[in-house]
Amino acid sequence: MGTDRLSETAERFGEALKNREFHVWYQPQVDMRTGVPRGAEALVRWQRQDSGLVRPDEFIPLLEKAGLTALLDAEVMRIVCQDISESKQRKIPFGPVSVNLSRLHAERQETPERFRRLTEQYGVTRQDLSFEITETSAEENGGEGIIQLADDLQEEGYRVAMDDYGTGCSTLKLLQEVHFDILKLDRHFVSRIGDPRADIILASTITMAGGLGLEVVAEGVETAEQICFLVEHQCYFGQGYYFSRPLPKEQYIRWRGAYETAV
Ligand code: C2E
Ligand code: CA
Ligand code: CA
């Protein structure tokens, strides 16, 4: 990847925002004991006018280098608020929706204020939304910015999740310093269920999270065996291809509606 792709992406970004090329897909989260939906994670997709659909792993690292991810997240927040507001008007179940925040927010004190304006504009409540912050985002600046951001969002009444738990270097330090509400087990660990070492790490992580009063959500759940292990160890919420891939809004609404009519 050269500077060419970086500058090309940065240059196209403003135009892409104007053309509304960013879309949000929703991946359901489920109570694995009952199959009842508990909400969804918002995952961004870039439908480029000049090429095709681009996945976040391809462009977010570039936008991050260019210092543009906070603008992307603001656009995602706007779309999510709009979708929630529309679902309320249609009286259909939709949220709560969990939104990913990039590490660059940590340097932006105005983030919670900007989110307040958006939620007021769309009539979205604190219960309709939560936020995910990755552990690796705390590794810069000793984590100060991320701690402050989590605090500010919680003070506003939002629930905050620690994303990709276990992949960073300062996991326990961060858990000590930030009173997260939710812990998301990284799919790397979930995919290794059945390996004795992974099983021990997961089981003790879930126990620790319970002791800290955190709700645990497993990501990347793909098999019935993984569900059995997780539920048996008291991790009740899951997200992954076993239940559904991320879906465009209307498909997600149909997925959710199909569940509601089945019960
Ligand atoms: P993430 O937050 O860890 O999101 C979960 C990723 O795992 C998603 O990839 C999802 O499609 C994928 N996934 C879900 N279930 C399964 C499964 O069962 N098996 C496997 N192998 N993978 C599964 P996606 O959508 O490509 O997103 C990649 C990453 O991009 C996200 O990882 C997140 O870090 C970032 N991202 C996505 N949307 C946003 C956004 O709006 N803002 C920011 N800042 N980052 C975002
Ligand atoms: Ca996430
Ligand atoms: Ca994750």
CSV table of N, CA, C and O and ligand atoms in Angstrom, one decimal, residues 41-43 98-100 132 134 163-164 184 219 239, ligand 2:
chain,number,residue,atom,x,y,z
A,41,GLU,N,-25.1,-4.4,15.7
A,41,GLU,CA,-23.9,-3.5,15.5
A,41,GLU,C,-24.0,-2.8,14.2
A,41,GLU,O,-24.3,-3.5,13.2
A,42,ALA,N,-23.7,-1.5,14.2
A,42,ALA,CA,-23.6,-0.8,12.9
A,42,ALA,C,-22.3,-0.9,12.3
A,42,ALA,O,-21.2,-0.7,12.9
A,43,LEU,N,-22.2,-1.4,11.0
A,43,LEU,CA,-20.9,-1.6,10.3
A,43,LEU,C,-21.0,-0.8,9.0
A,43,LEU,O,-21.9,-1.0,8.2
A,98,SER,N,-25.3,-0.5,18.2
A,98,SER,CA,-24.0,-0.3,18.8
A,98,SER,C,-23.1,0.3,17.7
A,98,SER,O,-23.0,-0.3,16.6
A,99,VAL,N,-22.5,1.5,18.0
A,99,VAL,CA,-21.7,2.2,17.0
A,99,VAL,C,-20.2,2.2,17.3
A,99,VAL,O,-19.9,2.4,18.5
A,100,ASN,N,-19.4,1.9,16.3
A,100,ASN,CA,-18.0,1.9,16.6
A,100,ASN,C,-17.4,3.3,16.5
A,100,ASN,O,-17.7,4.1,15.7
A,132,GLU,N,-18.9,1.4,20.9
A,132,GLU,CA,-17.8,0.4,21.0
A,132,GLU,C,-16.4,1.1,20.8
A,132,GLU,O,-16.3,1.9,19.9
A,134,THR,N,-12.3,0.4,20.7
A,134,THR,CA,-11.3,-0.7,20.7
A,134,THR,C,-10.2,-0.5,21.7
A,134,THR,O,-9.8,0.6,21.9
A,163,ASP,N,-14.3,-3.1,22.8
A,163,ASP,CA,-14.3,-4.0,21.6
A,163,ASP,C,-13.0,-4.8,21.5
A,163,ASP,O,-12.0,-4.4,22.0
A,164,ASP,N,-13.1,-5.9,20.8
A,164,ASP,CA,-11.9,-6.7,20.4
A,164,ASP,C,-11.1,-7.1,21.7
A,164,ASP,O,-9.9,-7.0,21.7
A,184,LYS,N,-16.7,-7.0,24.7
A,184,LYS,CA,-16.9,-7.8,23.5
A,184,LYS,C,-15.7,-8.7,23.3
A,184,LYS,O,-14.6,-8.3,23.1
A,219,GLU,N,-18.2,-12.1,19.8
A,219,GLU,CA,-18.4,-11.8,18.4
A,219,GLU,C,-17.7,-13.0,17.5
A,219,GLU,O,-16.9,-13.8,18.0
A,239,GLN,N,-22.9,-12.6,18.5
A,239,GLN,CA,-23.1,-12.0,17.2
A,239,GLN,C,-22.1,-12.7,16.3
A,239,GLN,O,-21.0,-13.1,16.7
B,2,CA,CA,-17.1,-3.4,16.8
